[in-house]
Amino acid sequence: MATFANTASAGEKIGVIVVDIQGDFTTYKKGSMAVAGSDQAFVEKVEKTTLMLKEKGYPIFATQDWHPAEHVSFYINHAGKKPFEVIQLEGRTQVLWPPHCVQNTPNAEILLDNNLFFAIVQKGKDRRYDSYSGFQDDGGFKTEMDQTLKNNGIQELIVYGIATDYCVKATAIDAVDAGYKVTVVEGLSKGVALDTTAGVLEEMKAKGIILVKELQ
Ligand code: VGL
Ligand code: ZN
């Protein structure tokens, strides 16, 4: 199988995880949590590259943030709290976000052609727990991601999407912890905040994640 010169591959079966390319995270769709630089051109670049990867034979997985309206991560569900306030919740740190990716709302939809995907893994469905990672939520409840990847013999992952400093990071780190070789593509990812994104790239590197600017 053809691989990329700049990814971790040593002949393993490669899968791709496209993280949370959803209206609410994009300027393209004027989302409630639009991340800088997530315009139509960015989404089109992600779609084009994802199609190229699919045509190479890599199974493409997507994650989809998929919250009930009463979700614990929404500031409106905490009396007197403002967006982006940080609280402690049963010993966990919780950022309080604007409502986003509410189940069955237009801006919760994945903006890429859904025919690209072998499987879509929804996360954050339990109102009690946030879930940046596509593998598990903050309560430790696992999604079907790891089992689906393992069932398909995947040993290595290419990960990209939104947001670099939250869901891409959490998904990539859980993937490493689950034993996959992981490459994160910076040029196909956008971060919520410049300062956290820089630190997060270092954190991912320290975890053994390979960072590439673009696939080449
Ligand atoms: C995300 C915050 C809350 C993300 C999702 O996709 O990075 N961030 N929910
Ligand atoms: Zn969310």
CSV table of N, CA, C and O in Angstrom, one decimal, residues 4 16 18 42-56 58 60 112 116 158 160 185 187-188 214-215:
chain,number,residue,atom,x,y,z
A,4,PHE,N,2.8,7.7,3.0
A,4,PHE,CA,3.4,9.0,2.9
A,4,PHE,C,4.8,9.0,3.4
A,4,PHE,O,5.0,8.4,4.5
A,16,VAL,N,-7.9,6.7,9.0
A,16,VAL,CA,-7.9,8.2,9.1
A,16,VAL,C,-9.0,8.5,10.0
A,16,VAL,O,-10.1,7.9,9.9
A,18,VAL,N,-11.1,11.9,10.9
A,18,VAL,CA,-11.4,13.3,10.6
A,18,VAL,C,-12.3,13.8,11.8
A,18,VAL,O,-13.4,13.3,12.0
A,42,PHE,N,-11.0,26.1,3.8
A,42,PHE,CA,-10.4,25.1,4.7
A,42,PHE,C,-11.2,23.8,4.6
A,42,PHE,O,-10.7,22.7,4.5
A,43,VAL,N,-12.5,23.9,4.7
A,43,VAL,CA,-13.4,22.7,4.7
A,43,VAL,C,-13.2,22.0,3.3
A,43,VAL,O,-13.1,20.8,3.3
A,44,GLU,N,-13.1,22.8,2.3
A,44,GLU,CA,-12.9,22.2,0.9
A,44,GLU,C,-11.6,21.5,0.8
A,44,GLU,O,-11.4,20.4,0.2
A,45,LYS,N,-10.5,22.1,1.4
A,45,LYS,CA,-9.2,21.4,1.5
A,45,LYS,C,-9.3,20.1,2.2
A,45,LYS,O,-8.7,19.1,1.8
A,46,VAL,N,-10.0,20.1,3.4
A,46,VAL,CA,-10.1,18.9,4.2
A,46,VAL,C,-10.8,17.8,3.4
A,46,VAL,O,-10.5,16.7,3.3
A,47,GLU,N,-11.9,18.3,2.7
A,47,GLU,CA,-12.7,17.3,1.9
A,47,GLU,C,-11.9,16.7,0.8
A,47,GLU,O,-11.9,15.5,0.5
A,48,LYS,N,-11.1,17.5,0.1
A,48,LYS,CA,-10.3,17.1,-1.1
A,48,LYS,C,-9.2,16.1,-0.6
A,48,LYS,O,-9.0,15.0,-1.2
A,49,THR,N,-8.6,16.4,0.5
A,49,THR,CA,-7.5,15.5,1.0
A,49,THR,C,-8.1,14.2,1.5
A,49,THR,O,-7.5,13.2,1.3
A,50,THR,N,-9.3,14.3,2.1
A,50,THR,CA,-9.9,13.1,2.7
A,50,THR,C,-10.3,12.2,1.5
A,50,THR,O,-10.1,11.0,1.6
A,51,LEU,N,-10.8,12.8,0.4
A,51,LEU,CA,-11.1,11.9,-0.7
A,51,LEU,C,-9.9,11.3,-1.3
A,51,LEU,O,-9.9,10.1,-1.7
A,52,MET,N,-8.8,12.0,-1.4
A,52,MET,CA,-7.5,11.4,-1.9
A,52,MET,C,-7.1,10.3,-1.0
A,52,MET,O,-6.7,9.2,-1.5
A,53,LEU,N,-7.2,10.4,0.3
A,53,LEU,CA,-6.8,9.3,1.3
A,53,LEU,C,-7.8,8.1,1.1
A,53,LEU,O,-7.3,7.0,1.1
A,54,LYS,N,-9.0,8.4,0.9
A,54,LYS,CA,-10.0,7.3,0.6
A,54,LYS,C,-9.6,6.5,-0.6
A,54,LYS,O,-9.7,5.3,-0.7
A,55,GLU,N,-9.2,7.3,-1.7
A,55,GLU,CA,-8.9,6.7,-2.9
A,55,GLU,C,-7.6,5.9,-2.8
A,55,GLU,O,-7.4,5.0,-3.6
A,56,LYS,N,-6.8,6.2,-1.8
A,56,LYS,CA,-5.6,5.4,-1.6
A,56,LYS,C,-5.9,4.1,-0.9
A,56,LYS,O,-5.1,3.2,-0.7
A,58,TYR,N,-7.4,4.0,2.3
A,58,TYR,CA,-7.5,4.0,3.7
A,58,TYR,C,-8.9,4.2,4.2
A,58,TYR,O,-9.7,5.0,3.7
A,60,ILE,N,-11.8,5.7,6.2
A,60,ILE,CA,-12.0,7.0,6.8
A,60,ILE,C,-13.0,7.0,7.9
A,60,ILE,O,-14.2,6.6,7.6
A,112,LEU,N,-18.6,17.4,5.4
A,112,LEU,CA,-18.0,16.7,4.3
A,112,LEU,C,-19.0,15.6,3.7
A,112,LEU,O,-19.9,15.2,4.5
A,116,LEU,N,-17.8,9.6,2.2
A,116,LEU,CA,-16.4,9.4,2.4
A,116,LEU,C,-16.1,8.4,3.6
A,116,LEU,O,-15.1,7.8,3.6
A,158,ILE,N,-4.0,8.5,10.9
A,158,ILE,CA,-3.7,9.9,10.5
A,158,ILE,C,-4.9,10.7,11.0
A,158,ILE,O,-6.1,10.3,10.8
A,160,TYR,N,-6.8,14.5,11.9
A,160,TYR,CA,-6.8,16.0,11.7
A,160,TYR,C,-8.3,16.4,11.9
A,160,TYR,O,-9.2,15.6,11.9
A,185,VAL,N,-2.0,16.0,11.2
A,185,VAL,CA,-1.7,16.9,10.1
A,185,VAL,C,-2.1,18.3,10.5
A,185,VAL,O,-3.3,18.6,10.6
A,187,GLY,N,-1.9,21.2,8.9
A,187,GLY,CA,-2.5,22.0,7.8
A,187,GLY,C,-3.9,21.6,7.6
A,187,GLY,O,-4.6,22.3,6.8
A,188,LEU,N,-4.4,20.5,8.2
A,188,LEU,CA,-5.8,20.1,8.0
A,188,LEU,C,-6.5,20.3,9.3
A,188,LEU,O,-7.6,19.7,9.6
A,214,GLU,N,1.7,19.2,6.3
A,214,GLU,CA,0.8,18.7,5.2
A,214,GLU,C,1.2,17.3,4.9
A,214,GLU,O,2.3,16.9,5.2
A,215,LEU,N,0.3,16.5,4.2
A,215,LEU,CA,0.6,15.2,3.7
A,215,LEU,C,1.4,15.4,2.4
A,215,LEU,O,1.1,16.2,1.6
